[in-house]
Amino acid sequence: MLNIAPTKANLLSAQATLEFSKKGYELLDKKRNVLIRELMSIMKRAEELQEKINTIFEEAYEALKIANITLGVNQVYEVACSIPLMEEFDILHKSVMGVEIPKIIYEKKPLEHYYSFYHTNTALDIAVTRFYEVKYLLLELAEIEDSIYKLAVEIKKTQKRANALKNIQIPRYEKIVKFISEVLEEKEREDFFRLKTLKKKLKRRVKS
């Protein structure tokens, strides 16, 4: 502050910067709250989805284990190779307070069996069905986890910027405004008393 000249121009500039900083902090605070609400809502969905996926995976692997024992690993492997890979999906994005959140677009098709039922059994059917179900759930989970990561990163950045304004920028310019205001007020008082003294002297000279 010692390097800032206590002029009216600098006072107006400091007041404008202070007002701008306060509005910036309010906007960042609102943005942070919106992002936190969005994060909390999808985190709850992620937990539910993860539990569901874990349950289905347990059922799928248990059925797969039985199928390997009853049919043989080679037979199960041949069936697995006959099932086509999933490639029919697109990734779009939506903006949440400037954060690009992914949205996976896909068409959920009914399960088609690409193998003969004559050489398989119920355990393999259960395994295939469960793995097919979990495939779409994993797409949803990937979408949510990526959203959580991006939101968490942006919340951290927003928090850092808000703290910088609240704890550094705003207090600094409050002090600058106070310093210049006090100096100018003191100067005005000195000018007033000096003018008053000068008027008294002029009156005396006129009388004499």
Coordinates of C-alpha atoms in Angstrom, one line a residue:
M1 CA 0.0 0.0 0.0
L2 CA 2.9 2.3 0.6
N3 CA 3.6 2.2 -3.2
I4 CA 0.0 3.4 -4.0
A5 CA -0.5 7.1 -4.3
P6 CA -3.5 8.2 -2.2
T7 CA -5.4 9.9 -5.0
K8 CA -9.1 9.9 -5.8
A9 CA -8.3 8.1 -9.1
N10 CA -6.6 5.3 -7.3
L11 CA -9.5 5.2 -4.7
L12 CA -12.1 4.8 -7.5
S13 CA -10.0 2.1 -9.2
A14 CA -9.5 0.2 -5.9
Q15 CA -13.2 0.5 -5.1
A16 CA -14.1 -0.9 -8.5
T17 CA -11.7 -3.8 -8.2
L18 CA -13.0 -4.5 -4.7
E19 CA -16.6 -4.6 -6.0
F20 CA -15.6 -6.8 -8.9
S21 CA -13.8 -9.2 -6.6
K22 CA -16.8 -9.5 -4.3
K23 CA -19.1 -10.2 -7.2
G24 CA -16.6 -12.7 -8.5
Y25 CA -16.5 -14.5 -5.2
E26 CA -20.3 -14.7 -5.0
L27 CA -20.4 -16.2 -8.5
L28 CA -17.7 -18.7 -7.6
D29 CA -19.5 -19.6 -4.4
K30 CA -22.7 -20.3 -6.3
K31 CA -20.9 -22.3 -8.9
R32 CA -19.2 -24.4 -6.2
N33 CA -22.5 -25.1 -4.5
V34 CA -24.2 -26.2 -7.8
L35 CA -21.3 -28.5 -8.6
I36 CA -21.3 -30.0 -5.1
R37 CA -25.0 -30.7 -5.4
E38 CA -24.5 -32.3 -8.8
L39 CA -21.6 -34.3 -7.5
M40 CA -23.5 -35.6 -4.4
S41 CA -26.5 -36.7 -6.5
I42 CA -24.4 -38.8 -9.0
M43 CA -22.2 -40.2 -6.2
K44 CA -25.2 -41.7 -4.6
R45 CA -26.2 -43.2 -8.0
A46 CA -22.6 -44.5 -8.4
E47 CA -22.7 -46.3 -5.1
E48 CA -26.0 -48.0 -5.9
L49 CA -24.8 -48.9 -9.4
Q50 CA -21.5 -50.4 -8.0
E51 CA -23.4 -52.6 -5.5
K52 CA -25.7 -53.8 -8.3
I53 CA -22.7 -54.6 -10.6
N54 CA -20.9 -56.4 -7.8
T55 CA -23.9 -58.6 -7.2
I56 CA -24.4 -59.4 -10.9
F57 CA -20.7 -60.1 -11.3
E58 CA -20.8 -62.6 -8.4
E59 CA -23.8 -64.4 -9.9
A60 CA -22.1 -64.4 -13.4
Y61 CA -18.8 -65.7 -12.2
E62 CA -20.5 -68.4 -10.1
A63 CA -22.5 -69.6 -13.1
L64 CA -19.4 -69.4 -15.2
K65 CA -17.5 -71.5 -12.8
I66 CA -20.2 -74.2 -12.9
A67 CA -20.3 -74.0 -16.7
N68 CA -16.5 -74.5 -16.9
I69 CA -16.8 -77.6 -14.7
T70 CA -19.8 -79.1 -16.4
L71 CA -19.0 -78.2 -20.0
G72 CA -15.2 -77.8 -20.0
V73 CA -13.1 -74.6 -20.4
N74 CA -12.7 -75.1 -24.1
Q75 CA -16.4 -75.3 -24.8
V76 CA -17.1 -72.2 -22.8
Y77 CA -14.2 -70.4 -24.6
E78 CA -15.7 -71.2 -28.0
V79 CA -19.1 -69.8 -26.9
A80 CA -17.4 -66.7 -25.6
C81 CA -15.6 -66.2 -28.9
S82 CA -19.0 -66.4 -30.8
I83 CA -20.4 -63.4 -28.9
P84 CA -19.7 -60.1 -30.8
L85 CA -18.0 -57.2 -29.2
M86 CA -20.1 -54.1 -28.4
E87 CA -19.2 -51.1 -30.4
E88 CA -22.5 -49.4 -31.1
F89 CA -22.3 -46.4 -28.8
D90 CA -21.5 -42.7 -28.9
I91 CA -20.2 -40.2 -26.4
L92 CA -21.9 -36.8 -26.1
H93 CA -21.3 -34.1 -23.6
K94 CA -23.5 -31.7 -21.6
S95 CA -22.3 -28.6 -19.7
V96 CA -22.9 -28.2 -15.9
M97 CA -21.6 -24.7 -14.9
G98 CA -18.9 -25.0 -17.6
V99 CA -17.9 -28.5 -16.8
E100 CA -18.2 -30.9 -19.8
I101 CA -20.0 -34.0 -18.4
P102 CA -20.0 -37.2 -20.7
K103 CA -23.2 -38.8 -21.8
I104 CA -22.9 -42.3 -23.4
I105 CA -25.6 -42.9 -26.0
Y106 CA -26.4 -46.5 -26.8
E107 CA -29.3 -48.7 -27.8
K108 CA -30.0 -51.5 -25.4
K109 CA -30.8 -54.5 -27.6
P110 CA -32.3 -57.8 -26.4
L111 CA -29.9 -60.6 -25.8
E112 CA -29.3 -62.8 -28.8
H113 CA -27.7 -66.2 -28.3
Y114 CA -25.0 -66.8 -30.9
Y115 CA -24.4 -70.4 -29.8
S116 CA -26.2 -73.7 -30.0
F117 CA -28.2 -74.8 -26.9
Y118 CA -27.5 -78.4 -27.7
H119 CA -23.9 -78.2 -26.4
T120 CA -24.5 -75.8 -23.5
N121 CA -26.5 -75.9 -20.2
T122 CA -28.4 -73.6 -17.9
A123 CA -25.3 -72.4 -16.0
L124 CA -23.8 -71.0 -19.2
D125 CA -27.0 -69.4 -20.1
I126 CA -27.1 -67.6 -16.7
A127 CA -23.5 -66.5 -17.1
V128 CA -24.1 -65.1 -20.5
T129 CA -27.3 -63.3 -19.4
R130 CA -25.6 -61.8 -16.3
F131 CA -22.5 -60.6 -18.2
Y132 CA -24.9 -59.1 -20.9
E133 CA -26.7 -57.2 -18.2
V134 CA -23.6 -55.9 -16.5
K135 CA -22.2 -54.6 -19.9
Y136 CA -24.8 -51.8 -20.0
L137 CA -24.4 -51.1 -16.3
L138 CA -20.6 -50.7 -16.8
L139 CA -21.3 -48.1 -19.5
E140 CA -23.4 -46.2 -17.1
L141 CA -20.8 -46.5 -14.3
A142 CA -18.0 -45.3 -16.6
E143 CA -20.1 -42.3 -17.5
I144 CA -20.8 -41.5 -13.8
E145 CA -17.2 -42.1 -12.7
D146 CA -15.8 -39.8 -15.4
S147 CA -18.4 -37.1 -14.4
I148 CA -17.4 -37.5 -10.7
Y149 CA -13.8 -37.0 -11.5
K150 CA -14.4 -33.9 -13.7
L151 CA -16.7 -32.4 -11.2
A152 CA -14.3 -33.0 -8.3
V153 CA -11.4 -31.4 -10.2
E154 CA -13.6 -28.3 -11.1
I155 CA -14.8 -28.0 -7.5
K156 CA -11.2 -28.0 -6.3
K157 CA -10.3 -25.3 -8.8
T158 CA -13.3 -23.2 -7.9
Q159 CA -12.7 -23.6 -4.2
K160 CA -9.1 -22.4 -4.7
R161 CA -10.1 -19.4 -6.7
A162 CA -12.9 -18.5 -4.2
N163 CA -10.5 -18.8 -1.3
A164 CA -7.9 -16.5 -3.1
L165 CA -10.6 -13.9 -3.6
K166 CA -12.0 -14.2 0.0
N167 CA -8.7 -14.4 1.9
I168 CA -6.3 -12.4 -0.3
Q169 CA -7.8 -10.2 -3.0
I170 CA -10.8 -8.8 -1.1
P171 CA -9.0 -8.1 2.2
R172 CA -6.1 -6.5 0.2
Y173 CA -8.4 -4.0 -1.6
E174 CA -10.4 -3.4 1.5
K175 CA -7.2 -2.2 3.2
I176 CA -6.2 -0.1 0.1
V177 CA -9.6 1.6 0.0
K178 CA -9.5 2.2 3.7
F179 CA -5.9 3.6 3.5
I180 CA -6.6 5.9 0.6
S181 CA -9.9 7.1 2.1
E182 CA -8.3 7.9 5.5
V183 CA -5.4 9.8 3.8
L184 CA -7.8 11.8 1.6
E185 CA -10.1 12.5 4.6
E186 CA -7.1 13.7 6.6
K187 CA -6.0 15.9 3.7
E188 CA -9.5 17.4 3.4
R189 CA -9.4 18.2 7.1
E190 CA -6.0 19.8 6.8
D191 CA -7.2 21.8 3.7
F192 CA -10.3 22.9 5.6
F193 CA -8.4 24.1 8.7
R194 CA -5.8 25.8 6.4
L195 CA -8.6 27.5 4.5
K196 CA -10.3 28.5 7.7
T197 CA -7.0 29.9 9.1
L198 CA -6.4 31.8 5.9
K199 CA -9.9 33.4 6.0
K200 CA -9.3 34.5 9.5
K201 CA -6.0 36.2 8.5
L202 CA -7.7 37.8 5.5
K203 CA -10.5 39.2 7.8
R204 CA -7.9 40.6 10.2
R205 CA -6.1 42.3 7.4
V206 CA -9.3 43.8 6.0
K207 CA -10.2 45.1 9.5
S208 CA -6.8 46.6 10.0

